[in-house]
Tab-separated table of C-alpha atoms and ligand atoms in Angstrom:
chain	number	residue	atom	x	y	z
P	1	UNK	CA	155.865	145.356	143.922
P	2	UNK	CA	154.731	148.568	142.134
P	3	UNK	CA	155.128	149.573	138.515
P	4	UNK	CA	156.758	152.936	137.810
P	5	UNK	CA	159.890	154.828	137.815
P	6	UNK	CA	162.367	155.286	140.523
P	7	UNK	CA	161.795	158.408	142.697
P	8	UNK	CA	158.331	157.221	143.356
P	9	UNK	CA	156.751	159.317	146.153
P	10	UNK	CA	155.503	156.300	148.046
P	11	UNK	CA	159.107	154.981	148.237
P	12	UNK	CA	160.224	158.223	149.647
P	13	UNK	CA	157.537	158.145	152.338
P	14	UNK	CA	158.114	154.575	153.324
P	15	UNK	CA	161.811	154.740	153.490
P	16	UNK	CA	161.609	157.953	155.460
P	17	UNK	CA	159.604	156.140	158.104
P	18	UNK	CA	162.103	153.270	158.143
P	19	UNK	CA	164.932	155.542	158.550
P	20	UNK	CA	163.177	157.767	161.284
P	21	UNK	CA	162.601	154.637	163.465
P	22	UNK	CA	166.021	153.215	162.752
P	23	UNK	CA	164.680	150.223	160.969
P	24	UNK	CA	167.408	148.661	158.580
P	25	UNK	CA	164.669	147.749	156.074
P	26	UNK	CA	164.322	148.839	152.397
P	27	UNK	CA	161.246	149.597	150.303
P	28	UNK	CA	162.158	148.970	146.557
P	29	UNK	CA	160.262	149.698	143.405
P	30	UNK	CA	160.253	146.899	140.870
P	31	UNK	CA	158.379	146.741	137.613
P	32	UNK	CA	156.760	143.277	137.125
P	33	UNK	CA	155.091	142.189	133.965
P	34	UNK	CA	151.802	140.406	134.186
P	35	UNK	CA	153.330	137.204	132.755
P	36	UNK	CA	155.887	137.217	135.446
P	37	UNK	CA	153.603	138.096	138.401
P	38	UNK	CA	153.191	134.523	139.892
P	39	UNK	CA	157.008	133.920	139.761
P	40	UNK	CA	157.743	137.414	141.315
P	41	UNK	CA	155.180	136.592	144.337
P	42	UNK	CA	156.806	133.185	144.681
P	43	UNK	CA	160.410	134.850	144.584
P	44	UNK	CA	159.246	137.533	147.226
P	45	UNK	CA	158.163	134.669	149.586
P	46	UNK	CA	161.315	132.610	148.991
P	47	UNK	CA	163.442	135.616	149.656
P	48	UNK	CA	161.758	136.399	153.053
P	49	UNK	CA	159.997	139.702	152.006
P	50	UNK	CA	157.850	140.878	154.888
P	51	UNK	CA	155.361	142.185	152.146
P	52	UNK	CA	154.901	144.437	149.339
P	53	UNK	CA	152.397	146.785	147.600
P	54	UNK	CA	151.135	146.127	144.212
P	55	UNK	CA	149.473	148.589	141.721
P	56	UNK	CA	147.578	148.518	138.542
P	57	UNK	CA	147.448	146.072	136.630
P	58	UNK	CA	148.132	143.575	139.448
P	59	UNK	CA	145.607	144.443	142.024
P	60	UNK	CA	143.303	141.621	141.040
P	61	UNK	CA	145.465	139.051	139.275
P	62	UNK	CA	147.890	138.895	142.415
P	63	UNK	CA	145.015	137.208	144.483
P	64	UNK	CA	145.303	133.865	142.921
P	65	UNK	CA	149.111	133.932	144.037
P	66	UNK	CA	148.321	134.624	147.606
P	67	UNK	CA	147.448	132.358	150.636
P	68	UNK	CA	144.481	134.394	151.782
P	69	UNK	CA	142.961	137.827	152.069
P	70	UNK	CA	142.159	140.246	154.688
P	71	UNK	CA	138.266	141.185	155.206
P	72	UNK	CA	138.022	144.225	153.051
P	73	UNK	CA	140.388	142.968	150.221
P	74	UNK	CA	138.167	140.041	150.237
P	75	UNK	CA	134.815	141.972	149.845
P	76	UNK	CA	136.289	144.353	147.113
P	77	UNK	CA	138.214	141.707	145.377
P	78	UNK	CA	141.306	143.877	144.957
P	79	UNK	CA	144.673	143.851	146.833
P	80	UNK	CA	147.235	146.822	147.006
P	81	UNK	CA	149.333	145.489	150.016
P	82	UNK	CA	150.619	142.058	150.708
P	83	UNK	CA	151.578	141.070	154.186
P	84	UNK	CA	153.530	137.973	155.485
P	85	UNK	CA	151.908	136.474	158.398
P	86	UNK	CA	153.034	132.997	159.735
P	87	UNK	CA	154.721	132.324	156.565
P	88	UNK	CA	151.570	132.871	154.551
P	89	UNK	CA	151.205	135.893	152.212
P	90	UNK	CA	147.874	137.618	152.985
P	91	UNK	CA	146.379	140.302	150.682
P	92	UNK	CA	145.141	143.545	152.105
P	93	UNK	CA	143.682	146.764	150.732
P	94	UNK	CA	144.953	149.725	152.405
P	95	UNK	CA	143.438	152.490	150.242
P	96	UNK	CA	140.182	152.438	152.164
P	97	UNK	CA	141.844	151.951	155.388
P	98	UNK	CA	144.020	155.094	154.885
P	99	UNK	CA	140.861	156.924	154.138
P	100	UNK	CA	139.055	155.634	157.177
P	101	UNK	CA	142.051	156.564	159.257
P	102	UNK	CA	141.964	160.191	158.141
P	103	UNK	CA	138.247	160.419	158.601
P	104	UNK	CA	138.421	159.092	162.207
P	105	UNK	CA	140.480	162.138	163.133
P	106	UNK	CA	137.351	164.324	162.536
P	107	UNK	CA	134.400	161.984	162.991
P	108	UNK	CA	133.096	158.633	163.917
P	109	UNK	CA	131.661	157.028	160.639
P	110	UNK	CA	129.180	154.797	162.555
P	111	UNK	CA	125.633	155.628	161.646
P	112	UNK	CA	126.617	158.369	159.101
P	113	UNK	CA	124.975	159.036	155.790
P	114	UNK	CA	127.728	159.315	153.010
P	115	UNK	CA	127.592	160.827	149.411
P	116	UNK	CA	130.422	159.316	147.299
P	117	UNK	CA	131.243	160.819	143.774
P	118	UNK	CA	132.874	157.986	141.693
P	119	UNK	CA	132.882	154.283	141.467
P	120	UNK	CA	136.271	153.407	140.385
P	121	UNK	CA	139.057	151.643	142.398
P	122	UNK	CA	139.497	154.260	145.041
P	123	UNK	CA	135.774	154.934	145.581
P	124	UNK	CA	135.341	151.078	145.749
P	125	UNK	CA	137.937	150.756	148.388
P	126	UNK	CA	136.613	153.622	150.360
P	127	UNK	CA	132.988	152.651	150.277
P	128	UNK	CA	133.704	149.057	151.451
P	129	UNK	CA	135.838	150.230	154.369
P	130	UNK	CA	133.053	152.700	155.281
P	131	UNK	CA	130.493	149.882	155.149
P	132	UNK	CA	132.664	147.685	157.357
P	133	UNK	CA	133.134	150.697	159.756
P	134	UNK	CA	129.163	150.899	160.219
P	135	UNK	CA	127.960	153.858	158.121
P	136	UNK	CA	124.246	153.945	157.675
P	137	UNK	CA	123.925	154.730	154.104
P	138	UNK	CA	126.032	155.358	150.922
P	139	UNK	CA	124.713	157.234	147.893
P	140	UNK	CA	126.993	156.643	144.958
P	141	UNK	CA	126.943	159.485	142.409
P	142	UNK	CA	128.576	158.441	139.155
P	143	UNK	CA	128.743	159.387	135.589
P	144	UNK	CA	128.583	155.968	134.167
P	145	UNK	CA	125.677	153.501	135.134
P	146	UNK	CA	127.661	150.411	134.654
P	147	UNK	CA	130.337	151.031	137.218
P	148	UNK	CA	127.947	152.793	139.511
P	149	UNK	CA	125.476	149.883	139.720
P	150	UNK	CA	128.346	147.393	140.190
P	151	UNK	CA	129.452	149.084	143.347
P	152	UNK	CA	125.961	149.623	144.713
P	153	UNK	CA	125.262	145.967	144.114
P	154	UNK	CA	128.475	144.966	145.801
P	155	UNK	CA	127.569	147.190	148.911
P	156	UNK	CA	124.138	145.773	149.067
P	157	UNK	CA	124.848	142.027	148.658
P	158	UNK	CA	128.219	141.734	150.336
P	159	UNK	CA	127.866	144.244	153.175
P	160	UNK	CA	123.985	144.262	153.538
P	161	UNK	CA	124.112	148.102	153.272
P	162	UNK	CA	121.701	150.790	152.333
P	163	UNK	CA	123.225	151.782	149.174
P	164	UNK	CA	121.735	153.676	146.218
P	165	UNK	CA	123.034	154.991	142.802
P	166	UNK	CA	122.360	158.454	141.529
P	167	UNK	CA	123.636	159.035	137.799
P	168	UNK	CA	125.543	162.208	137.679
P	169	UNK	CA	124.003	164.758	135.428
P	170	UNK	CA	124.679	168.478	136.060
P	171	UNK	CA	125.498	169.892	139.445
P	172	UNK	CA	124.617	167.391	142.012
P	173	UNK	CA	122.715	168.764	145.120
P	174	UNK	CA	123.732	167.148	148.270
P	175	UNK	CA	120.806	166.098	150.234
P	176	UNK	CA	120.087	167.828	153.683
P	177	UNK	CA	121.074	165.256	156.364
P	178	UNK	CA	124.161	164.054	154.635
P	179	UNK	CA	127.095	163.791	156.886
P	180	UNK	CA	130.265	162.953	154.854
P	181	UNK	CA	130.649	164.058	151.160
P	182	UNK	CA	133.609	162.498	149.291
P	183	UNK	CA	135.096	163.179	145.916
P	184	UNK	CA	136.424	159.659	144.834
P	185	UNK	CA	136.954	160.744	141.218
P	186	UNK	CA	140.160	161.788	139.417
P	187	UNK	CA	138.763	165.154	138.805
P	188	UNK	CA	141.157	167.668	140.254
P	189	UNK	CA	144.311	165.641	139.811
P	190	UNK	CA	147.157	168.010	138.994
P	191	UNK	CA	144.495	170.742	138.251
P	192	UNK	CA	143.609	172.954	141.230
P	193	UNK	CA	140.908	174.766	139.111
P	194	UNK	CA	139.047	171.735	138.088
P	195	UNK	CA	135.455	171.744	139.069
P	196	UNK	CA	133.409	168.824	140.559
P	197	UNK	CA	129.823	169.251	139.450
P	198	UNK	CA	128.340	169.726	142.736
P	199	UNK	CA	125.923	172.489	143.983
P	200	UNK	CA	128.104	173.914	146.639
P	201	UNK	CA	125.383	176.062	148.252
P	202	UNK	CA	124.038	172.579	149.493
P	203	UNK	CA	127.127	172.004	151.545
P	204	UNK	CA	126.535	172.787	155.284
P	205	UNK	CA	128.866	173.337	158.196
P	206	UNK	CA	127.879	170.044	159.813
P	207	UNK	CA	129.280	168.054	156.860
P	208	UNK	CA	132.744	166.626	156.505
P	209	UNK	CA	133.971	167.088	152.921
P	210	UNK	CA	136.949	164.854	151.709
P	211	UNK	CA	138.806	164.528	148.519
P	212	UNK	CA	141.017	161.564	147.313
P	213	UNK	CA	143.092	163.931	145.294
P	214	UNK	CA	146.534	164.399	146.655
P	215	UNK	CA	148.033	166.994	144.310
P	216	UNK	CA	147.247	169.641	144.721
P	217	UNK	CA	145.840	168.758	148.063
P	218	UNK	CA	143.759	171.995	148.436
P	219	UNK	CA	141.448	171.246	145.642
P	220	UNK	CA	138.686	173.421	144.481
P	221	UNK	CA	136.081	171.291	146.345
P	222	UNK	CA	137.923	171.560	149.507
P	223	UNK	CA	138.308	175.284	149.083
P	224	UNK	CA	134.671	175.691	148.274
P	225	UNK	CA	133.655	173.481	151.151
P	226	UNK	CA	135.960	175.257	153.626
P	227	UNK	CA	134.367	178.524	152.743
P	228	UNK	CA	130.938	177.088	153.408
P	229	UNK	CA	132.277	176.188	157.037
P	230	UNK	CA	132.648	172.451	156.429
P	231	UNK	CA	135.499	170.373	157.974
P	232	UNK	CA	137.730	169.204	155.128
P	233	UNK	CA	140.061	166.286	154.594
P	234	UNK	CA	142.645	166.071	151.680
P	235	UNK	CA	143.877	163.204	149.645
P	236	UNK	CA	147.399	163.629	150.933
P	237	UNK	CA	146.227	162.516	154.404
P	238	UNK	CA	144.657	159.427	152.811
P	239	UNK	CA	147.974	158.705	151.061
P	240	UNK	CA	150.008	159.106	154.099
P	241	UNK	CA	147.639	157.029	156.167
P	242	UNK	CA	147.611	154.076	153.693
P	243	UNK	CA	151.346	154.195	153.952
P	244	UNK	CA	151.150	154.142	157.664
P	245	UNK	CA	148.807	151.060	157.733
P	246	UNK	CA	151.180	149.228	155.262
P	247	UNK	CA	154.258	149.958	157.635
P	248	UNK	CA	152.189	148.866	160.568
P	249	UNK	CA	151.258	145.691	158.842
P	250	UNK	CA	154.738	144.828	157.771
P	251	UNK	CA	156.821	146.039	160.851
P	252	UNK	CA	154.363	146.205	163.741
P	253	UNK	CA	155.366	149.734	164.675
P	254	UNK	CA	153.201	152.835	164.727
P	255	UNK	CA	155.302	155.138	162.224
P	256	UNK	CA	155.498	158.902	162.626
P	257	UNK	CA	152.871	160.384	160.500
P	258	UNK	CA	154.563	163.879	160.330
P	259	UNK	CA	157.842	162.352	159.059
P	260	UNK	CA	155.982	160.398	156.360
P	261	UNK	CA	153.810	163.426	155.384
P	262	UNK	CA	156.914	165.722	154.989
P	263	UNK	CA	158.662	163.231	152.748
P	264	UNK	CA	155.668	162.657	150.546
P	265	UNK	CA	155.144	166.481	150.098
P	266	UNK	CA	158.805	166.965	149.346
P	267	UNK	CA	158.759	164.070	146.814
P	268	UNK	CA	155.762	165.385	145.094
P	269	UNK	CA	157.179	168.948	145.101
P	270	UNK	CA	154.580	170.391	147.257
Q	301	LIG	P1	139.482	154.925	138.148
Q	301	LIG	O1	139.871	155.201	136.936
Q	301	LIG	O2	139.232	153.574	138.718
Q	301	LIG	O3	138.089	155.749	138.432
Q	301	LIG	C1	137.847	157.104	138.142
Q	301	LIG	C2	136.453	157.597	138.635
Q	301	LIG	O4	136.426	159.003	138.353
Q	301	LIG	C3	135.342	156.940	138.025
Q	301	LIG	O5	134.057	156.785	138.827
Q	301	LIG	C4	134.942	157.904	136.880
Q	301	LIG	O6	133.650	157.832	136.369
Q	301	LIG	C5	135.166	159.219	137.463
Q	301	LIG	N1	135.495	160.239	136.572
Q	301	LIG	C6	136.668	160.589	135.926
Q	301	LIG	N2	136.617	161.615	135.188
Q	301	LIG	C7	135.396	161.985	135.231
Q	301	LIG	C8	134.715	163.203	134.865
Q	301	LIG	N3	135.181	164.038	133.995
Q	301	LIG	N4	133.389	163.409	135.254
Q	301	LIG	C9	132.729	162.547	136.007
Q	301	LIG	N5	133.452	161.433	136.478
Q	301	LIG	C10	134.657	161.235	136.186
Q	301	LIG	O7	140.346	155.702	139.305
Q	301	LIG	P2	140.600	155.427	140.813
Q	301	LIG	O8	139.499	155.117	141.472
Q	301	LIG	O9	141.750	154.415	140.890
Q	301	LIG	O10	141.405	156.826	141.161
Q	301	LIG	C11	140.532	158.003	141.372
Q	301	LIG	C12	141.533	159.101	141.953
Q	301	LIG	O11	141.837	158.728	143.209
Q	301	LIG	C13	142.845	159.276	141.038
Q	301	LIG	O12	142.946	160.629	140.797
Q	301	LIG	C14	143.803	158.763	142.103
Q	301	LIG	O13	145.161	159.436	141.954
Q	301	LIG	C15	143.155	159.025	143.296
Q	301	LIG	N6	143.769	157.977	144.582
Q	301	LIG	C16	144.032	158.691	145.710
Q	301	LIG	C17	144.528	157.915	146.662
Q	301	LIG	C18	145.029	158.576	147.909
Q	301	LIG	O14	145.590	157.846	148.791
Q	301	LIG	N7	144.801	159.813	148.140
Q	301	LIG	C19	144.558	156.341	146.623
Q	301	LIG	C20	143.996	155.932	145.287
Q	301	LIG	C21	143.593	156.839	144.286
Q	301	LIG	P3	133.176	156.718	135.299
Q	301	LIG	O15	132.873	155.471	135.976
Q	301	LIG	O16	131.825	157.331	134.772
Q	301	LIG	O17	134.249	156.641	134.201
């Protein structure tokens, strides 16, 4: 149940998976006003929907209309994917799960030290999922103190995690011993030259550097990190993987990642 125009890249990606696996399912985009949210959720349940995605502004408001929450959605207090289980509608959050699935292709997050730029919705989802996956420490680097300390507080109190906030001023030097560096901000979206204020000389080949930005996928940060010898992960992988997790939740099948990535790239004009 997402807002936005038809021709949405997520629709193209999910429907490509259904078609490839011979599933006679549909994933449709519907615009729902905040006032109609409760009625829409009850309608989806009455009509036997296996689930739906929801985007802003419904990610928090949808919770009161659901029958329960998955673990990470409950910790972060935001839902972007609803799944019907035993006739109950359960809220999940697949953004962080998509990130984690990408990350696990290159490293095991357990015991790792993470530097996360940003404290908005995407960063929150990633940080909570990484916390649940057993990282050792998360340093949140954020411009605004309010959002940064809210996320750090959540990680400390709800996940008992070693978390600290660094207010972002000037080029941030990534401390030696950091294992995973993530851009969770919107810097770089539709602008391949946009520069994240990070001292790239502090990036070392033992680090994994990831970006949430999916368009363009080769952000300036990832290009710089690649030239420093780091392993890199793009935001397109995260987006495909959150789609994969959604399809798995709804259908029970493991969809073909390559088919979904190609459909997404085509829809994004990449
Ligand atoms: P929010 O608006 O919730 O948060 C934006 C974050 O970026 C905040 O931490 C904000 O800092 C920071 N920020 C923005 N501009 C600047 C700047 N000029 N300097 C420093 N910090 C800045 O957005 P979301 O978290 O929802 O989304 C972030 C990005 O992630 C988007 O580009 C979105 O497209 C992408 N995304 C990708 C997904 C994927 O699957 N690949 C999934 C979800 C999102 P402050 O708190 O100081 O304002």
